[in-house]
């Protein structure tokens, strides 16, 4: 597959200029370009430039407001609501982050419901800044139906990722980010784009039959990871990022979506905790590090996110190989 | 297998009197007996009378204080710490619950770290009262190493259950409670006791070889559900119920334990949120019910916990069939 090596600055510039050419102001475009660039830099190509045509589609259709100014409202001492007014999620997160951190440092734990946003990004890029600020972070979001509830035959849940971050003062934060499906939809899209087949047990076709063809799975549905247990987690995400905060469930988001190929309007749930306010202010960081050391005593056990940090160190020097198919799609926009 | 049918009152009386005969005062014994009775009544026998000999072992060895008076301390506006002073977990939960609910209703979200407790019970019995009080509840706890981290060969994580509860005013709360292992250790213990084999992929023997013999798995280790994703969740539980709150990780709890066969000292993490303070006070309950209805439109999809509620209705009338092997062990105490 033919590829072009780009520096991270070039990726950021391409993303930002493309978004601005289609109706974003500099601040909205910059927020999304930051997220895309971080994904490419960390080796998470399924959330990188590959998503840019989808972002642009939502600007062209008028579904997303590329000049939105999100508003922040304190609903309770430990609940900070961000209304994106139809912006892309990274813009709303930039607006709310400091308020969430403040509330968590005051109350010990705080939540940030995000409504009226369009989410298309990787959660780890959103939780990592919370952890880097010294807090424990959690986020989850729904999308459009892609995953079958345990026992059923039809997609109802989004791939519904959850993300958890743990601060490690002086070291890279530990952040894991995982879809509630066996495989993330972005990975299936990447396999389809690159012509790979999927492992068994990832998904079914439109008739509910098991298949390893990524194009068929994209028309059909994914299975939750770990059977009914992953299905319960996907359901929990629907309730937190939809029912609790007054936003759409995945099935409602799909019903309301205009089908432009970009992210529907939806919600996100974030949470932060200050580990200095949980009873072991002096000990928690070293105590957890001793636990991580214990994990790493076993061969082949890795800290979640370790590969991302390794990629990050390398791509900062070497740049990123970007598929020319994707670059062609972007220049055609 | 020979069984004796007992009413729920008889189960409660047997549990309470047995605990009081071995050093519990009425309040501590009652808290544990409530939990055991609810487990039996809901058909969750692996957390019922079967656990009583383990509880008694810890009283006999002096590891648990059957007359403890847990103390409550507010660490921040939304963080309520309960120190059990070596009590059984249900006693500490009874002490802290109202404080957690108050903090969540004031702040919107609140956490309750529990330290110095001995946890041997089912989490759903702890989260259900939070949901029945109109709040969203979450709990998790670690134990002793039983689960292999993804990529590794040796048990490091406890079975580390997580539990999530959603209030449904006028209807039974929706509560799911699931071990981070493929199968709960209690279920493996039950299979061993009843002479059943386990499904493939549940665990390994002491040498790390796959086996379906529950006795061998109890000497070896369990696998996390859904591969590395379940393993990440088990790790998160270690951090929340141990590292964050200044309590033991599972591996530390095992090192410090006296091996009497009962639950080690450990921690638990609980959380509650008031759905009336997240931006959709008037709509959230009906909105979520419409989502549950959508789930149930699919044949064979069930709400988590539905079987427990069904069992509860039946056992209140018919009583519970209790294994005579367990009853013999209890009378031998």
XYZ file of C-alpha atoms in Angstrom:
666
model
C 0.000 0.000 0.000
C 1.493 3.338 -0.987
C 2.107 5.795 1.820
C 3.453 9.289 2.377
C 5.535 10.152 5.423
C 4.309 13.304 7.127
C 5.528 15.156 10.221
C 3.052 15.703 13.026
C 3.041 19.425 12.202
C 2.136 18.648 8.597
C -0.693 16.382 9.747
C -2.001 19.082 12.067
C -1.809 21.731 9.341
C -3.579 19.500 6.807
C -6.375 18.674 9.263
C -6.831 22.237 10.459
C -6.787 23.812 7.004
C -9.172 21.207 5.616
C -11.639 21.842 8.436
C -11.335 25.617 8.064
C -11.922 25.309 4.324
C -15.267 23.718 5.142
C -16.676 26.062 7.729
C -14.740 25.685 10.971
C -13.274 28.689 12.712
C -9.682 28.424 13.923
C -10.529 27.342 17.463
C -12.939 24.569 16.467
C -10.624 23.373 13.698
C -7.639 23.437 16.031
C -9.377 21.328 18.668
C -10.220 18.604 16.149
C -6.809 18.824 14.460
C -5.120 18.347 17.858
C -7.102 15.148 18.398
C -6.399 13.809 14.909
C -2.699 14.596 15.240
C -2.432 12.922 18.636
C -4.131 9.807 17.253
C -1.704 9.617 14.302
C 1.251 10.321 16.569
C 0.290 7.526 18.956
C -0.204 4.984 16.164
C -3.989 5.005 16.459
C -4.604 5.525 12.732
C -8.237 4.479 12.947
C -8.929 7.778 14.745
C -6.547 9.909 12.715
C -6.758 11.473 9.264
C -9.007 8.598 8.201
C -11.819 10.364 10.059
C -11.331 13.742 8.396
C -13.714 13.091 5.464
C -16.422 12.201 8.010
C -15.811 15.409 9.943
C -16.003 17.426 6.726
C -19.219 15.640 5.677
C -20.949 16.867 8.843
C -19.796 20.431 8.205
C -20.999 20.310 4.595
C -24.399 18.941 5.592
C -24.802 21.591 8.273
C -25.200 18.980 11.020
C -22.169 20.298 12.908
C -21.594 23.954 13.681
C -17.913 24.588 13.025
C -18.102 27.947 14.755
C -19.948 26.792 17.892
C -19.198 28.237 21.306
C -19.900 25.550 23.929
C -21.462 26.708 27.204
C -20.703 25.413 30.703
C -23.292 25.153 33.484
C -22.817 23.922 37.026
C -25.767 21.641 37.791
C -24.543 20.733 41.305
C -21.308 21.275 43.254
C -19.772 18.220 41.557
C -21.623 18.194 38.228
C -20.431 20.400 35.361
C -22.565 20.221 32.235
C -21.123 21.248 28.873
C -23.516 21.957 26.025
C -21.609 21.840 22.759
C -24.342 23.529 20.735
C -23.528 21.072 17.938
C -19.765 21.357 18.004
C -17.270 18.525 17.576
C -16.507 16.875 20.937
C -12.882 18.071 21.265
C -14.049 21.708 21.297
C -16.540 21.027 24.110
C -13.940 19.092 26.083
C -11.474 21.969 25.828
C -14.161 24.262 27.222
C -15.158 22.013 30.114
C -11.899 20.378 31.206
C -10.708 23.058 33.648
C -14.139 23.198 35.287
C -14.202 19.425 35.750
C -10.713 19.472 37.256
C -11.679 22.319 39.617
C -14.833 20.537 40.779
C -12.931 17.278 41.382
C -10.222 19.076 43.370
C -12.900 20.769 45.491
C -15.363 17.905 45.980
C -13.032 14.894 45.611
C -15.041 13.474 42.720
C -16.918 15.257 39.943
C -18.784 14.415 36.761
C -19.031 16.236 33.456
C -22.016 15.368 31.248
C -21.504 16.603 27.681
C -24.570 17.159 25.505
C -25.090 18.492 22.017
C -21.741 17.243 20.744
C -20.589 15.138 17.815
C -18.078 12.535 18.957
C -15.700 10.886 16.488
C -12.425 10.799 18.403
C -10.441 8.470 20.677
C -11.327 8.722 24.359
C -7.771 8.276 25.601
C -6.863 11.654 24.115
C -9.582 13.160 26.321
C -8.824 11.301 29.547
C -5.041 11.625 29.356
C -5.093 15.393 30.094
C -7.193 14.670 33.216
C -4.656 12.100 34.396
C -1.754 14.370 33.450
C -3.361 16.992 35.726
C -2.997 14.514 38.610
C -6.538 13.174 38.646
C -8.116 9.804 37.964
C -10.227 10.143 34.844
C -13.052 8.159 33.287
C -15.017 8.724 30.088
C -17.527 6.865 27.972
C -19.641 7.650 24.943
C -22.214 5.985 22.718
C -22.648 6.394 18.950
C -25.032 4.610 16.585
C -26.214 0.994 16.975
C -23.389 -1.385 16.081
C -23.369 -4.016 18.844
C -25.903 -6.767 19.600
C -27.209 -6.992 23.202
C -26.426 -10.396 24.748
C -29.083 -12.889 23.667
C -30.331 -10.721 20.799
C -29.781 -10.597 17.057
C -29.890 -6.901 16.128
C -27.492 -4.033 16.837
C -28.750 -1.712 19.577
C -25.677 -0.463 21.452
C -22.937 1.697 20.000
C -19.411 0.319 20.208
C -19.498 2.342 23.420
C -15.882 2.747 24.491
C -14.882 3.242 28.115
C -11.642 4.913 29.109
C -9.877 5.028 32.471
C -6.788 7.031 33.347
C -4.496 6.847 36.349
C -2.005 9.645 37.118
C 1.640 8.708 37.680
C 3.483 11.845 38.784
C 6.791 12.049 36.890
C 5.803 9.199 34.535
C 3.405 8.838 31.613
C -0.163 8.425 32.877
C -1.648 4.925 32.568
C -4.698 5.162 30.308
C -6.753 2.347 28.830
C -9.446 2.952 26.238
C -11.474 0.052 24.932
C -14.592 -0.435 22.877
C -17.320 -2.586 24.415
C -17.360 -4.527 21.151
C -14.827 -7.306 20.539
C -13.183 -4.925 18.063
C -13.579 -1.151 17.639
C -15.591 -0.041 14.626
C -12.611 2.082 13.589
C -10.480 -1.053 13.413
C -13.115 -2.793 11.294
C -13.209 0.258 8.997
C -9.421 0.117 8.742
C -9.509 -3.605 7.913
C -12.141 -2.906 5.227
C -10.031 -0.114 3.795
C -6.911 -2.257 3.757
C -8.635 -5.418 2.543
C -7.888 -7.553 5.605
C -10.233 -10.212 6.978
C -11.308 -10.123 10.629
C -10.742 -12.800 13.272
C -13.655 -15.149 14.008
C -16.183 -13.994 16.581
C -15.973 -10.279 15.877
C -19.260 -9.755 14.119
C -22.165 -10.858 11.964
C -23.552 -9.790 8.569
C -26.856 -8.012 7.982
C -28.709 -11.339 8.283
C -27.101 -12.126 11.645
C -24.701 -14.758 10.270
C -21.083 -14.861 11.503
C -18.586 -13.460 8.998
C -14.942 -12.396 8.851
C -15.512 -9.913 5.996
C -15.165 -6.383 7.447
C -17.459 -4.880 4.780
C -20.193 -7.348 5.737
C -19.703 -6.649 9.452
C -20.026 -2.906 8.783
C -23.416 -3.651 7.192
C -24.284 -6.093 9.994
C -23.289 -5.854 13.642
C -20.466 -6.425 16.101
C -20.505 -8.684 19.151
C -19.787 -7.381 22.647
C -16.485 -8.495 24.201
C -16.723 -11.341 26.689
C -20.352 -12.215 25.972
C -23.011 -10.922 28.382
C -20.460 -9.114 30.561
C -19.260 -6.829 27.772
C -22.896 -6.396 26.785
C -23.696 -5.132 30.304
C -20.895 -2.603 30.032
C -22.178 -1.401 26.652
C -25.624 -0.998 28.254
C -24.119 0.967 31.162
C -22.489 3.333 28.672
C -25.853 3.936 26.955
C -27.345 4.853 30.333
C -24.486 7.160 31.398
C -23.875 8.941 28.086
C -27.568 9.050 27.142
C -30.279 8.363 29.721
C -28.623 10.019 32.702
C -27.602 13.238 30.990
C -30.633 13.854 28.785
C -28.958 12.930 25.526
C -29.731 10.317 22.881
C -29.305 6.598 23.204
C -27.453 5.179 20.200
C -30.682 4.041 18.559
C -32.164 7.520 18.930
C -29.003 9.198 17.635
C -29.204 7.066 14.507
C -32.903 7.856 14.017
C -32.205 11.595 14.220
C -29.029 11.524 12.136
C -29.065 12.873 8.600
C -26.873 10.041 7.303
C -24.086 12.288 6.027
C -21.520 9.704 7.127
C -20.114 11.739 9.993
C -20.772 11.442 13.717
C -24.381 11.933 14.928
C -25.285 14.282 17.733
C -24.840 12.485 21.020
C -23.584 12.662 24.553
C -20.527 11.796 26.588
C -20.005 11.141 30.286
C -16.762 12.118 31.999
C -15.677 11.807 35.586
C -12.617 12.815 37.594
C -11.365 12.052 41.096
C -8.609 13.672 43.113
C -6.526 10.855 44.641
C -5.262 13.289 47.279
C -8.756 13.379 48.793
C -9.348 9.647 49.234
C -7.444 8.965 52.420
C -3.901 8.215 51.247
C -2.584 11.533 49.902
C 1.046 10.707 50.684
C 1.037 7.095 49.602
C -1.224 6.439 46.627
C 1.263 7.222 43.847
C 4.093 4.997 45.095
C 1.643 2.322 46.181
C 0.149 2.101 42.696
C 3.593 2.134 41.099
C 4.557 -0.890 43.204
C 1.444 -2.613 41.840
C 2.381 -1.743 38.251
C 5.870 -3.128 38.940
C 4.256 -6.330 40.198
C 2.277 -6.601 36.945
C 5.410 -6.102 34.874
C 7.284 -8.848 36.743
C 5.385 -11.273 34.506
C 6.787 -11.702 30.996
C 4.482 -10.391 28.278
C 2.346 -8.319 30.640
C 2.262 -4.685 29.515
C 0.733 -1.591 31.023
C -2.229 -0.462 28.949
C -1.181 2.432 26.734
C 2.514 1.497 26.767
C 2.537 0.984 22.996
C 0.998 4.425 22.472
C 3.745 6.063 24.511
C 6.393 4.155 22.561
C 4.833 5.194 19.243
C 4.632 8.787 20.458
C 8.354 8.912 21.137
C 9.126 7.524 17.691
C 6.707 9.502 15.532
C 7.862 12.781 17.053
C 11.218 12.031 15.396
C 10.309 10.059 12.307
C 6.869 11.345 11.366
C 3.964 9.124 10.388
C 3.349 7.036 7.264
C -0.101 8.038 6.039
C -1.998 5.995 3.467
C -2.196 7.736 0.097
C -5.754 6.459 -0.289
C -6.698 8.591 2.703
C -4.683 11.570 1.460
C -6.366 11.313 -1.944
C -9.780 11.320 -0.275
C -8.830 14.403 1.705
C -7.552 16.350 -1.288
C -10.739 15.444 -3.164
C -12.895 17.069 -0.479
C -27.959 -34.282 46.148
C -29.960 -34.186 49.371
C -31.450 -30.846 50.319
C -33.555 -29.289 53.046
C -36.177 -26.662 52.302
C -35.873 -23.659 54.599
C -37.857 -20.427 54.800
C -35.947 -17.168 54.462
C -36.607 -16.482 58.158
C -35.069 -19.826 59.062
C -32.015 -19.069 56.935
C -31.635 -15.668 58.578
C -31.997 -17.151 62.074
C -29.461 -19.913 61.362
C -26.925 -17.441 59.967
C -27.378 -14.897 62.745
C -27.276 -17.417 65.592
C -24.236 -19.160 64.140
C -22.365 -15.866 63.877
C -23.398 -14.821 67.391
C -22.245 -18.181 68.750
C -18.775 -17.344 67.401
C -18.262 -13.823 68.657
C -20.515 -11.458 66.703
C -22.803 -9.057 68.478
C -26.394 -8.832 67.267
C -25.834 -5.874 64.935
C -22.776 -7.323 63.174
C -24.394 -10.761 62.931
C -27.618 -9.268 61.633
C -25.854 -7.323 58.876
C -24.138 -10.463 57.570
C -27.245 -12.611 58.006
C -29.250 -10.093 55.941
C -26.739 -10.405 53.107
C -26.667 -14.209 53.245
C -30.458 -14.389 53.318
C -30.841 -12.024 50.373
C -28.353 -14.118 48.378
C -30.256 -17.342 49.088
C -33.585 -15.662 48.399
C -32.391 -14.373 45.023
C -31.014 -17.753 43.954
C -27.380 -16.682 44.364
C -26.385 -19.724 46.444
C -22.666 -19.166 45.904
C -22.941 -16.140 48.227
C -25.421 -17.655 50.662
C -25.050 -20.122 53.537
C -22.131 -21.706 51.693
C -20.029 -18.754 52.885
C -20.981 -19.068 56.553
C -18.125 -21.451 57.499
C -15.680 -18.937 56.009
C -17.200 -16.099 58.018
C -16.971 -18.181 61.184
C -13.353 -19.125 60.448
C -12.367 -15.454 60.470
C -14.138 -14.891 63.785
C -12.445 -17.936 65.308
C -8.998 -16.861 64.136
C -9.545 -13.347 65.469
C -9.002 -11.789 62.015
C -12.459 -10.216 62.025
C -13.875 -8.251 64.928
C -17.485 -9.378 65.287
C -18.241 -6.488 67.615
C -16.645 -3.714 65.526
C -18.141 -0.246 65.301
C -17.250 1.237 61.877
C -16.444 4.957 61.765
C -17.381 7.454 59.059
C -15.196 10.393 58.017
C -15.878 13.017 55.373
C -12.655 13.450 53.420
C -14.132 16.011 50.982
C -17.643 17.300 50.210
C -18.268 14.281 47.964
C -16.004 11.652 49.572
C -17.226 9.673 52.584
C -14.699 7.228 54.010
C -15.850 4.296 56.124
C -13.292 2.497 58.268
C -14.673 -0.883 59.264
C -12.086 -1.480 61.975
C -11.984 -5.109 60.827
C -15.694 -5.736 60.546
C -17.479 -7.720 57.837
C -18.327 -5.483 54.868
C -22.135 -5.483 55.316
C -21.770 -3.833 58.731
C -19.595 -1.035 57.281
C -21.981 -0.545 54.374
C -24.934 -0.184 56.725
C -23.008 2.509 58.586
C -21.959 4.463 55.490
C -24.922 4.143 53.127
C -26.972 7.115 54.359
C -23.893 9.359 54.277
C -23.117 8.345 50.685
C -26.708 8.995 49.643
C -26.688 12.404 51.349
C -23.426 13.432 49.699
C -24.662 12.336 46.263
C -27.929 14.245 46.683
C -25.987 17.356 47.694
C -23.070 17.215 45.253
C -24.651 15.253 42.378
C -22.006 12.525 42.567
C -20.183 11.099 45.575
C -17.758 8.299 46.388
C -17.453 6.064 49.427
C -14.090 4.370 49.973
C -14.357 1.533 52.491
C -11.213 0.419 54.299
C -10.502 -2.109 57.029
C -13.320 -4.420 55.973
C -13.595 -8.108 55.136
C -15.648 -8.601 51.981
C -17.261 -11.945 51.205
C -20.676 -10.941 49.885
C -22.422 -10.201 46.581
C -22.121 -6.606 45.395
C -25.644 -6.400 43.995
C -27.020 -6.632 47.528
C -24.995 -3.506 48.336
C -25.788 -1.471 45.220
C -29.489 -2.307 45.083
C -30.324 -0.189 48.173
C -28.573 2.781 46.515
C -30.649 2.339 43.364
C -33.808 1.749 45.411
C -33.109 5.132 47.040
C -33.343 6.715 43.582
C -29.617 6.970 42.835
C -27.305 5.393 40.297
C -24.913 3.157 42.183
C -21.546 1.583 41.422
C -19.329 -0.675 43.521
C -16.224 -2.769 43.066
C -13.926 -4.752 45.309
C -10.790 -6.850 45.075
C -9.930 -9.998 47.071
C -6.933 -12.318 46.765
C -5.091 -13.102 43.497
C -7.201 -15.409 41.346
C -7.056 -13.933 37.838
C -4.131 -13.764 35.391
C -3.313 -10.335 33.878
C -3.565 -10.417 30.059
C -0.328 -11.781 28.642
C 0.819 -13.285 31.946
C 0.759 -16.720 33.538
C 0.227 -16.114 37.253
C -2.795 -14.870 39.216
C -2.426 -11.251 40.331
C -5.923 -9.744 40.274
C -8.827 -10.792 42.441
C -11.979 -11.872 40.648
C -12.759 -8.190 41.136
C -16.488 -7.820 40.580
C -18.051 -4.590 39.388
C -21.664 -3.721 40.038
C -23.873 -1.018 38.508
C -27.391 -0.115 39.535
C -29.983 2.052 37.819
C -33.080 3.286 39.666
C -36.495 2.684 38.105
C -39.088 4.494 40.223
C -42.074 2.184 40.746
C -40.212 -0.822 39.294
C -37.405 -3.102 40.502
C -34.041 -1.375 40.081
C -31.824 -2.673 37.261
C -28.612 -3.991 38.828
C -25.827 -5.977 37.182
C -23.002 -7.512 39.159
C -20.258 -9.380 37.365
C -16.856 -10.774 38.208
C -13.966 -9.635 36.001
C -13.084 -13.307 35.610
C -14.878 -15.445 33.026
C -16.618 -17.119 35.978
C -16.966 -15.979 39.597
C -14.851 -17.837 42.125
C -18.031 -18.583 44.078
C -19.421 -20.386 41.032
C -16.210 -22.408 40.703
C -16.437 -23.284 44.411
C -20.040 -24.362 43.892
C -19.060 -26.523 40.895
C -16.290 -28.114 42.971
C -18.705 -28.788 45.812
C -21.293 -30.294 43.481
C -18.799 -32.250 41.379
C -19.488 -30.465 38.066
C -16.859 -29.741 35.435
C -16.336 -26.202 34.138
C -16.690 -24.961 30.543
C -13.476 -24.591 28.499
C -11.626 -21.292 28.822
C -12.511 -20.556 32.428
C -9.193 -21.254 34.084
C -5.851 -22.997 34.363
C -4.268 -25.338 36.917
C -1.342 -24.498 39.199
C 1.090 -25.111 36.320
C -0.765 -22.736 34.012
C -2.355 -25.489 31.910
C -6.002 -25.176 30.828
C -8.365 -27.425 32.794
C -12.100 -27.901 33.318
C -11.670 -29.398 36.814
C -12.938 -26.812 39.339
C -10.653 -28.138 42.104
C -7.619 -27.655 39.844
C -8.763 -24.151 38.877
C -9.145 -23.249 42.563
C -5.470 -24.249 43.003
C -4.525 -22.477 39.752
C -6.046 -19.319 38.324
C -8.996 -17.927 36.407
C -8.903 -16.044 33.127
C -10.349 -12.543 32.758
C -13.525 -12.259 30.656
C -13.036 -11.075 27.102
C -9.243 -11.269 27.112
C -7.276 -8.053 27.624
C -10.419 -5.935 28.004
C -11.671 -7.827 31.045
C -8.111 -7.788 32.350
C -8.076 -3.963 32.140
C -11.278 -3.824 34.137
C -9.824 -6.138 36.789
C -6.792 -3.821 36.964
C -9.038 -0.768 37.333
C -10.776 -2.443 40.267
C -7.420 -3.065 41.969
C -6.619 0.651 41.603
C -10.011 1.893 42.849
C -10.528 -0.539 45.740
C -6.849 -0.585 46.719
C -4.430 2.040 45.400
C -6.776 5.018 45.439
C -8.200 4.497 48.908
C -5.105 3.383 50.787
C -6.089 -0.260 51.073
C -4.428 -3.477 49.928
C -4.111 -4.704 46.378
C -5.214 -8.329 46.116
C -1.622 -9.579 46.204
C -0.959 -7.601 49.387
C -4.202 -8.776 50.998
C -3.120 -12.377 50.397
C 0.361 -11.735 51.818
C -1.131 -10.271 54.999
C -3.894 -12.832 55.358
C -3.656 -15.507 58.053
C -5.024 -18.209 55.753
C -7.997 -19.083 57.939
C -10.116 -19.633 54.809
C -12.263 -16.556 55.273
C -12.091 -13.178 53.541
C -8.858 -11.156 53.953
C -8.868 -7.533 55.031
C -9.367 -5.343 51.995
C -11.114 -2.357 50.527
C -14.153 -1.499 48.500
C -15.023 1.463 46.293
C -18.596 2.698 46.018
C -20.073 5.588 44.106
C -23.525 7.142 43.776
C -25.045 9.748 41.457
C -28.338 11.609 41.711
C -29.972 11.475 38.262
C -32.062 14.515 39.185
C -28.906 16.642 39.114
C -27.606 15.729 35.650
C -29.748 17.945 33.463
C -32.873 15.880 32.796
C -34.646 15.644 36.152
C -38.096 15.285 34.602
C -37.199 12.928 31.804
C -34.462 10.475 32.737
C -36.650 7.741 34.259
C -39.097 7.425 31.357
C -36.323 7.893 28.832
C -34.356 4.979 30.276
C -37.483 2.838 30.509
C -38.067 3.386 26.787
C -34.514 2.142 26.217
C -35.114 -0.959 28.351
C -38.294 -1.601 26.344
C -36.236 -1.344 23.162
C -33.814 -3.967 24.543
C -36.681 -6.298 25.416
C -38.179 -6.042 21.912
C -35.526 -8.601 20.919
C -36.332 -12.204 21.797
C -34.000 -13.674 24.417
C -32.674 -10.312 25.585
C -33.214 -9.921 29.332
C -32.577 -7.053 31.719
C -29.649 -7.874 34.010
C -30.971 -8.984 37.382
C -34.352 -10.109 36.025
C -33.747 -13.700 37.136
C -32.913 -12.534 40.663
C -36.196 -10.632 40.917
C -38.090 -13.681 39.650
C -36.349 -15.953 42.181
C -37.080 -13.441 44.939
C -40.795 -13.564 44.270
C -40.780 -17.365 44.341
C -38.549 -18.046 47.348
C -40.569 -15.653 49.514
C -43.436 -18.139 49.076
C -41.716 -21.493 48.699
C -38.534 -21.137 50.723
C -35.099 -22.258 49.516
C -33.656 -25.734 49.004
C -30.351 -25.742 50.876
C -27.733 -28.434 50.361
C -27.442 -30.768 53.353
C -23.671 -30.856 52.843
C -23.621 -27.133 53.650
C -26.013 -27.534 56.572
C -23.861 -30.346 57.992
C -20.790 -28.122 57.761
C -22.622 -25.359 59.584
C -23.838 -27.578 62.405
C -20.303 -28.942 62.796
C -18.942 -25.437 63.446
